[in-house]
mmCIF file of C-alpha atoms and ligand atoms in Angstrom:
data_model
loop_
_atom_site.group_PDB
_atom_site.id
_atom_site.type_symbol
_atom_site.label_atom_id
_atom_site.label_comp_id
_atom_site.label_asym_id
_atom_site.label_seq_id
_atom_site.Cartn_x
_atom_site.Cartn_y
_atom_site.Cartn_z
ATOM 1 C CA MET A 11 -3.287 13.893 -13.426
ATOM 2 C CA THR A 12 -4.778 10.507 -12.479
ATOM 3 C CA THR A 13 -7.268 7.935 -12.326
ATOM 4 C CA LEU A 14 -6.449 6.664 -9.068
ATOM 5 C CA GLY A 15 -8.733 3.180 -8.773
ATOM 6 C CA LEU A 16 -9.323 1.556 -5.393
ATOM 7 C CA ILE A 17 -9.868 -2.273 -4.572
ATOM 8 C CA GLY A 18 -10.775 -1.300 -1.181
ATOM 9 C CA SER A 19 -12.249 1.376 0.286
ATOM 10 C CA GLY A 20 -10.999 1.521 4.157
ATOM 11 C CA HIS A 21 -8.570 2.909 6.399
ATOM 12 C CA ILE A 22 -5.922 2.699 3.996
ATOM 13 C CA GLY A 23 -8.143 3.263 1.056
ATOM 14 C CA GLY A 24 -10.395 6.092 2.244
ATOM 15 C CA THR A 25 -6.648 7.833 3.117
ATOM 16 C CA LEU A 26 -5.495 7.200 -0.345
ATOM 17 C CA ALA A 27 -8.454 7.883 -1.820
ATOM 18 C CA ARG A 28 -8.679 11.628 -0.002
ATOM 19 C CA LEU A 29 -5.094 12.259 -0.168
ATOM 20 C CA ALA A 30 -5.350 11.880 -4.349
ATOM 21 C CA VAL A 31 -8.776 14.091 -4.418
ATOM 22 C CA ASP A 32 -6.633 16.901 -2.829
ATOM 23 C CA ALA A 33 -3.837 16.550 -4.755
ATOM 24 C CA GLY A 34 -6.154 17.035 -8.371
ATOM 25 C CA HIS A 35 -6.683 13.297 -9.129
ATOM 26 C CA ASP A 36 -9.946 11.307 -9.966
ATOM 27 C CA VAL A 37 -10.816 8.592 -7.608
ATOM 28 C CA VAL A 38 -12.860 5.078 -7.925
ATOM 29 C CA LEU A 39 -13.608 3.723 -4.959
ATOM 30 C CA SER A 40 -14.394 -0.366 -4.352
ATOM 31 C CA ASN A 41 -14.931 -2.479 -1.558
ATOM 32 C CA ARG A 42 -16.442 -5.889 -0.916
ATOM 33 C CA ARG A 43 -20.433 -4.967 0.228
ATOM 34 C CA GLY A 44 -21.168 -2.444 -3.148
ATOM 35 C CA PRO A 45 -21.203 0.830 -4.528
ATOM 36 C CA ASP A 46 -24.005 2.149 -2.064
ATOM 37 C CA THR A 47 -22.028 1.437 0.780
ATOM 38 C CA LEU A 48 -19.623 4.168 0.107
ATOM 39 C CA ALA A 49 -22.178 7.183 -0.694
ATOM 40 C CA ASP A 50 -20.951 8.777 2.181
ATOM 41 C CA LEU A 51 -17.621 8.872 1.729
ATOM 42 C CA VAL A 52 -18.042 9.778 -1.784
ATOM 43 C CA ALA A 53 -20.051 12.629 -0.440
ATOM 44 C CA GLU A 54 -17.127 13.907 1.522
ATOM 45 C CA LEU A 55 -14.568 13.331 -1.071
ATOM 46 C CA GLY A 56 -16.748 14.913 -3.492
ATOM 47 C CA PRO A 57 -16.890 15.434 -7.255
ATOM 48 C CA ARG A 58 -14.075 13.601 -8.157
ATOM 49 C CA ALA A 59 -14.958 10.671 -6.455
ATOM 50 C CA ARG A 60 -17.225 7.922 -7.298
ATOM 51 C CA ALA A 61 -17.529 4.559 -5.962
ATOM 52 C CA ALA A 62 -17.909 1.454 -8.408
ATOM 53 C CA THR A 63 -17.293 -2.499 -8.170
ATOM 54 C CA PRO A 64 -14.008 -3.476 -7.823
ATOM 55 C CA ALA A 65 -14.075 -4.598 -11.296
ATOM 56 C CA GLU A 66 -15.103 -1.275 -12.720
ATOM 57 C CA ALA A 67 -12.826 0.958 -10.579
ATOM 58 C CA ALA A 68 -10.237 -1.522 -11.769
ATOM 59 C CA GLU A 69 -11.038 -1.055 -15.359
ATOM 60 C CA ALA A 70 -11.079 2.955 -14.562
ATOM 61 C CA GLY A 71 -8.144 3.248 -13.150
ATOM 62 C CA ASP A 72 -5.091 4.793 -14.170
ATOM 63 C CA LEU A 73 -3.025 3.314 -11.572
ATOM 64 C CA VAL A 74 -4.453 1.087 -9.133
ATOM 65 C CA VAL A 75 -3.925 0.312 -5.274
ATOM 66 C CA VAL A 76 -5.302 -3.668 -3.506
ATOM 67 C CA THR A 77 -5.991 -3.000 -0.120
ATOM 68 C CA VAL A 78 -7.719 -5.520 1.415
ATOM 69 C CA PRO A 79 -7.226 -8.080 3.723
ATOM 70 C CA LEU A 80 -4.949 -10.212 2.697
ATOM 71 C CA LYS A 81 -7.231 -13.431 3.005
ATOM 72 C CA ALA A 82 -9.273 -11.693 -0.208
ATOM 73 C CA TYR A 83 -6.279 -11.321 -2.971
ATOM 74 C CA ARG A 84 -7.644 -13.953 -4.737
ATOM 75 C CA ASP A 85 -10.258 -11.739 -5.706
ATOM 76 C CA VAL A 86 -8.970 -9.257 -6.838
ATOM 77 C CA PRO A 87 -10.070 -8.652 -10.683
ATOM 78 C CA VAL A 88 -6.984 -10.301 -13.039
ATOM 79 C CA GLU A 89 -8.310 -9.113 -16.694
ATOM 80 C CA PRO A 90 -8.995 -5.579 -16.257
ATOM 81 C CA LEU A 91 -5.715 -4.788 -14.247
ATOM 82 C CA ARG A 92 -3.824 -6.632 -17.227
ATOM 83 C CA GLY A 93 -0.903 -4.622 -18.332
ATOM 84 C CA LYS A 94 -1.605 -1.581 -15.174
ATOM 85 C CA VAL A 95 0.643 -0.764 -12.434
ATOM 86 C CA VAL A 96 -0.803 -1.747 -9.549
ATOM 87 C CA ILE A 97 0.386 -0.967 -5.772
ATOM 88 C CA ASP A 98 -0.172 -3.333 -3.069
ATOM 89 C CA THR A 99 -0.381 -2.661 0.458
ATOM 90 C CA ASN A 100 -1.850 -5.585 1.842
ATOM 91 C CA ASN A 101 0.103 -7.234 5.108
ATOM 92 C CA TYR A 102 -0.256 -10.669 6.218
ATOM 93 C CA TYR A 103 -2.331 -11.133 9.873
ATOM 94 C CA PRO A 104 -2.590 -15.057 9.774
ATOM 95 C CA GLU A 105 -5.219 -14.243 13.045
ATOM 96 C CA ARG A 106 -7.185 -12.120 10.279
ATOM 97 C CA ASP A 107 -6.075 -14.318 7.136
ATOM 98 C CA GLY A 108 -5.413 -17.737 8.286
ATOM 99 C CA HIS A 109 -2.667 -19.514 7.177
ATOM 100 C CA ILE A 110 -0.651 -19.139 3.736
ATOM 101 C CA ALA A 111 1.873 -21.807 3.841
ATOM 102 C CA GLU A 112 3.760 -20.013 1.196
ATOM 103 C CA LEU A 113 4.495 -17.273 3.349
ATOM 104 C CA ASP A 114 5.058 -19.349 6.380
ATOM 105 C CA ASP A 115 8.011 -21.273 5.197
ATOM 106 C CA GLU A 116 8.839 -17.461 3.812
ATOM 107 C CA SER A 117 9.537 -18.824 -0.239
ATOM 108 C CA THR A 118 7.480 -15.656 -1.244
ATOM 109 C CA THR A 119 6.199 -12.834 0.032
ATOM 110 C CA VAL A 120 3.444 -10.711 0.172
ATOM 111 C CA SER A 121 3.030 -8.396 -2.997
ATOM 112 C CA GLU A 122 4.551 -11.738 -5.126
ATOM 113 C CA LEU A 123 1.497 -13.244 -3.702
ATOM 114 C CA LEU A 124 0.117 -10.683 -5.483
ATOM 115 C CA GLN A 125 2.268 -10.602 -8.309
ATOM 116 C CA ALA A 126 1.200 -14.224 -9.183
ATOM 117 C CA HIS A 127 -2.472 -14.047 -8.844
ATOM 118 C CA LEU A 128 -1.940 -10.799 -11.763
ATOM 119 C CA PRO A 129 0.490 -12.187 -13.653
ATOM 120 C CA GLU A 130 -0.081 -9.635 -16.323
ATOM 121 C CA SER A 131 0.016 -6.498 -13.854
ATOM 122 C CA ARG A 132 2.833 -4.558 -12.861
ATOM 123 C CA VAL A 133 2.826 -4.732 -9.160
ATOM 124 C CA VAL A 134 4.701 -2.813 -6.672
ATOM 125 C CA LYS A 135 4.703 -2.775 -3.340
ATOM 126 C CA GLY A 136 4.287 0.296 -1.144
ATOM 127 C CA PHE A 137 2.566 2.506 1.683
ATOM 128 C CA ASN A 138 2.169 -1.002 3.785
ATOM 129 C CA ASN A 139 4.276 -0.148 6.386
ATOM 130 C CA ILE A 140 3.133 3.206 7.383
ATOM 131 C CA TYR A 141 -0.498 3.117 9.714
ATOM 132 C CA PHE A 142 -2.936 5.237 7.681
ATOM 133 C CA GLU A 143 -3.560 8.150 10.286
ATOM 134 C CA HIS A 144 -0.048 8.849 9.507
ATOM 135 C CA LEU A 145 0.027 8.763 5.822
ATOM 136 C CA GLY A 146 -2.727 10.627 6.398
ATOM 137 C CA LYS A 147 -1.400 13.845 7.884
ATOM 138 C CA LEU A 148 2.427 13.489 7.023
ATOM 139 C CA GLY A 149 2.236 14.214 3.328
ATOM 140 C CA ARG A 150 4.171 17.737 2.447
ATOM 141 C CA PRO A 151 5.351 19.709 -0.139
ATOM 142 C CA ALA A 152 8.355 18.971 -2.672
ATOM 143 C CA GLY A 153 11.635 20.696 -1.173
ATOM 144 C CA ASP A 154 10.254 20.508 2.404
ATOM 145 C CA PRO A 155 12.591 19.432 5.261
ATOM 146 C CA GLU A 156 9.912 16.996 7.036
ATOM 147 C CA ARG A 157 9.027 15.364 3.621
ATOM 148 C CA SER A 158 8.707 11.701 3.902
ATOM 149 C CA LEU A 159 10.029 8.809 2.027
ATOM 150 C CA ILE A 160 7.556 6.016 1.315
ATOM 151 C CA ALA A 161 9.300 2.218 0.451
ATOM 152 C CA ILE A 162 8.981 1.023 -1.963
ATOM 153 C CA ALA A 163 9.525 -2.562 -4.589
ATOM 154 C CA GLY A 164 8.227 -3.865 -8.110
ATOM 155 C CA ASP A 165 10.300 -5.387 -10.875
ATOM 156 C CA ASP A 166 9.549 -2.970 -13.231
ATOM 157 C CA ALA A 167 11.368 0.235 -13.303
ATOM 158 C CA GLU A 168 8.440 1.904 -15.159
ATOM 159 C CA ALA A 169 5.840 1.062 -12.826
ATOM 160 C CA LYS A 170 7.878 2.133 -10.153
ATOM 161 C CA ARG A 171 8.159 6.076 -11.710
ATOM 162 C CA THR A 172 4.779 5.764 -12.233
ATOM 163 C CA VAL A 173 4.489 5.192 -8.322
ATOM 164 C CA THR A 174 6.900 7.420 -7.862
ATOM 165 C CA GLU A 175 5.073 10.593 -9.433
ATOM 166 C CA PHE A 176 2.040 9.617 -7.768
ATOM 167 C CA LEU A 177 3.905 9.607 -4.515
ATOM 168 C CA ASP A 178 5.368 12.946 -5.119
ATOM 169 C CA SER A 179 1.345 14.583 -6.539
ATOM 170 C CA ILE A 180 0.558 13.212 -2.532
ATOM 171 C CA GLY A 181 3.149 14.440 -0.840
ATOM 172 C CA TYR A 182 5.834 11.593 -0.231
ATOM 173 C CA ASP A 183 9.217 10.773 -2.565
ATOM 174 C CA ALA A 184 10.227 7.324 -2.801
ATOM 175 C CA TYR A 185 12.496 5.111 -1.590
ATOM 176 C CA ASP A 186 13.168 1.695 -3.914
ATOM 177 C CA VAL A 187 13.936 -1.129 -1.576
ATOM 178 C CA GLY A 188 14.592 -2.499 -4.914
ATOM 179 C CA PRO A 189 13.166 -6.031 -6.633
ATOM 180 C CA LEU A 190 9.571 -7.203 -5.105
ATOM 181 C CA ALA A 191 11.425 -10.190 -3.313
ATOM 182 C CA GLU A 192 13.112 -7.518 -1.793
ATOM 183 C CA GLY A 193 9.362 -6.538 0.321
ATOM 184 C CA TRP A 194 10.091 -8.771 2.979
ATOM 185 C CA ARG A 195 12.485 -5.828 4.085
ATOM 186 C CA PHE A 196 9.102 -3.775 5.370
ATOM 187 C CA GLN A 197 6.965 -6.663 5.828
ATOM 188 C CA ARG A 198 4.931 -6.890 9.079
ATOM 189 C CA ASP A 199 7.158 -7.942 12.215
ATOM 190 C CA THR A 200 10.801 -6.132 10.269
ATOM 191 C CA ALA A 201 12.439 -2.877 11.845
ATOM 192 C CA ALA A 202 10.888 -0.953 8.872
ATOM 193 C CA TYR A 203 7.447 -2.442 9.337
ATOM 194 C CA ALA A 204 6.307 -0.137 12.512
ATOM 195 C CA GLY A 205 8.593 1.875 13.433
ATOM 196 C CA VAL A 206 9.516 4.063 10.385
ATOM 197 C CA TYR A 207 6.536 6.644 10.999
ATOM 198 C CA LEU A 208 6.194 5.864 14.752
ATOM 199 C CA ALA A 209 7.511 9.296 16.960
ATOM 200 C CA PRO A 210 10.476 8.109 19.496
ATOM 201 C CA GLY A 211 9.522 6.984 22.825
ATOM 202 C CA THR A 212 5.823 6.675 21.721
ATOM 203 C CA GLU A 213 3.764 3.543 21.508
ATOM 204 C CA PHE A 214 1.885 2.155 18.441
ATOM 205 C CA PRO A 215 0.310 4.728 16.870
ATOM 206 C CA GLY A 216 1.141 7.490 18.690
ATOM 207 C CA PRO A 217 2.026 10.260 17.259
ATOM 208 C CA GLY A 218 3.496 10.215 13.309
ATOM 209 C CA ARG A 219 7.327 11.510 12.398
ATOM 210 C CA PRO A 220 8.427 12.418 9.035
ATOM 211 C CA ALA A 221 11.039 9.622 7.812
ATOM 212 C CA THR A 222 14.119 10.587 6.071
ATOM 213 C CA ALA A 223 15.726 8.020 3.891
ATOM 214 C CA GLU A 224 18.165 7.696 6.560
ATOM 215 C CA ILE A 225 15.958 6.441 8.978
ATOM 216 C CA LEU A 226 14.236 4.114 6.437
ATOM 217 C CA ARG A 227 17.977 2.953 5.135
ATOM 218 C CA GLU A 228 18.906 2.441 9.080
ATOM 219 C CA LYS A 229 15.224 0.841 9.854
ATOM 220 C CA LEU A 230 15.814 -1.713 6.400
ATOM 221 C CA ALA A 231 19.406 -2.709 6.669
ATOM 222 C CA ALA A 232 18.146 -4.472 10.474
ATOM 223 C CA ALA A 233 15.183 -6.555 8.559
ATOM 224 C CA LYS A 234 15.291 -10.194 9.753
ATOM 225 C CA ARG A 235 13.913 -13.230 8.481
ATOM 226 C CA TYR A 236 11.479 -14.853 10.842
ATOM 227 C CA ARG A 237 13.934 -17.784 10.205
ATOM 228 C CA ASP A 238 16.687 -16.224 11.421
ATOM 229 C CA MET A 239 14.744 -14.184 14.311
HETATM 230 N N1 NAP B 221 -5.090 0.353 8.874
HETATM 231 C C1 NAP B 221 -3.220 0.420 8.276
HETATM 232 O O1 NAP B 221 -3.342 1.571 9.026
HETATM 233 C C2 NAP B 221 -3.000 -0.379 7.146
HETATM 234 C C3 NAP B 221 -1.353 0.512 7.189
HETATM 235 C C4 NAP B 221 -1.226 -0.402 5.881
HETATM 236 C C5 NAP B 221 -1.583 -1.538 5.372
HETATM 237 N N2 NAP B 221 -2.733 -1.700 5.747
HETATM 238 C C6 NAP B 221 -3.347 -2.800 5.359
HETATM 239 O O2 NAP B 221 -3.905 -2.669 4.292
HETATM 240 C C7 NAP B 221 -5.035 -3.448 4.027
HETATM 241 C C8 NAP B 221 -6.358 -3.097 4.104
HETATM 242 O O3 NAP B 221 -6.333 -2.853 5.406
HETATM 243 P P1 NAP B 221 -7.349 -1.478 6.486
HETATM 244 O O4 NAP B 221 -7.080 -1.557 7.210
HETATM 245 O O5 NAP B 221 -7.873 -0.246 5.166
HETATM 246 O O6 NAP B 221 -8.533 -1.879 5.709
HETATM 247 P P2 NAP B 221 -10.249 -2.482 6.159
HETATM 248 O O7 NAP B 221 -10.215 -0.684 6.977
HETATM 249 O O8 NAP B 221 -11.357 -3.140 7.186
HETATM 250 O O9 NAP B 221 -10.950 -1.840 4.794
HETATM 251 C C9 NAP B 221 -10.570 -3.435 3.889
HETATM 252 C C10 NAP B 221 -11.166 -2.842 2.652
HETATM 253 O O10 NAP B 221 -11.193 -3.711 2.096
HETATM 254 C C11 NAP B 221 -12.654 -4.314 1.179
HETATM 255 N N3 NAP B 221 -12.559 -5.607 0.525
HETATM 256 C C12 NAP B 221 -12.697 -6.544 1.928
HETATM 257 N N4 NAP B 221 -12.929 -7.993 0.883
HETATM 258 C C13 NAP B 221 -12.711 -7.375 -0.198
HETATM 259 C C14 NAP B 221 -12.968 -8.039 -1.405
HETATM 260 N N5 NAP B 221 -13.700 -9.416 -1.528
HETATM 261 N N6 NAP B 221 -13.422 -7.623 -2.829
HETATM 262 C C15 NAP B 221 -13.215 -5.913 -2.832
HETATM 263 N N7 NAP B 221 -13.221 -4.996 -1.213
HETATM 264 C C16 NAP B 221 -12.963 -6.401 -0.143
HETATM 265 C C17 NAP B 221 -13.215 -3.386 2.462
HETATM 266 O O11 NAP B 221 -14.532 -3.412 1.645
HETATM 267 P P3 NAP B 221 -15.728 -3.856 2.742
HETATM 268 O O12 NAP B 221 -16.053 -2.631 3.942
HETATM 269 O O13 NAP B 221 -17.412 -4.022 2.166
HETATM 270 O O14 NAP B 221 -16.333 -5.260 3.735
HETATM 271 C C18 NAP B 221 -13.037 -2.765 2.884
HETATM 272 O O15 NAP B 221 -12.747 -1.202 1.802
HETATM 273 C C19 NAP B 221 -4.379 -4.952 4.541
HETATM 274 O O16 NAP B 221 -4.143 -5.862 4.195
HETATM 275 C C20 NAP B 221 -3.802 -4.158 6.062
HETATM 276 O O17 NAP B 221 -3.136 -5.178 6.733
HETATM 277 C C21 NAP B 221 -3.506 -1.224 6.582
#
């Protein structure tokens, strides 16, 4: 069992915390406003959950998830994450996050930006292209024909194994898209962004559907850079 540290405890952080607790992991939640503001969520999650500051959650986690509005990525504590595996769920919404020149000109990708901020951590991109309600509902036991895959990307094979094991524990298989730089293939506005887990013929956010390797492969293959659209 793992202790999952969460930097950000909103829609995605809260959902991952619930899945982790249900799988028998401990979770340490954090947010911007302070641990007191997470009291209700901690009470709901039960004795495996506690709230702390972002630095404490980073310190406590064997595996840490960064799941904040991208504009806040520079606030993510660097030192306590040294050497750790960090899952990055973040997406770039200029209207929310302000413009980031390296993303606008596609000279980097969202998760490489976090990796540059955390040079001694091992960043794995994941969970950025699944709506939190679908994430909360689509988990299935290993071997279930309706088990979904989650796309991941990262430069460190061992880190990806760690994330794959965590995914397995919460009811998902991993689909390895390749190195972190390939993460653009499931960033915002690609075919693999909003359409993978959405029931066909429905409008986002609509009901979820299980995502097979075939579905992911097809959507990832259709990915285009903004400059090629
Ligand atoms: N919503 C989805 O279904 C979804 C799906 C995939 C990926 N994503 C991406 O994942 C990220 C999180 O999305 P979300 O929907 O979970 O966001 P959210 O519900 O708005 O939650 C954001 C969390 O980040 C915290 N936060 C903000 N600034 C922070 C800082 N400087 N230090 C520490 N924590 C901070 C917030 O704390 P306070 O509440 O105290 O402000 C809150 O707990 C975003 O980049 C989003 O684009 C979202």
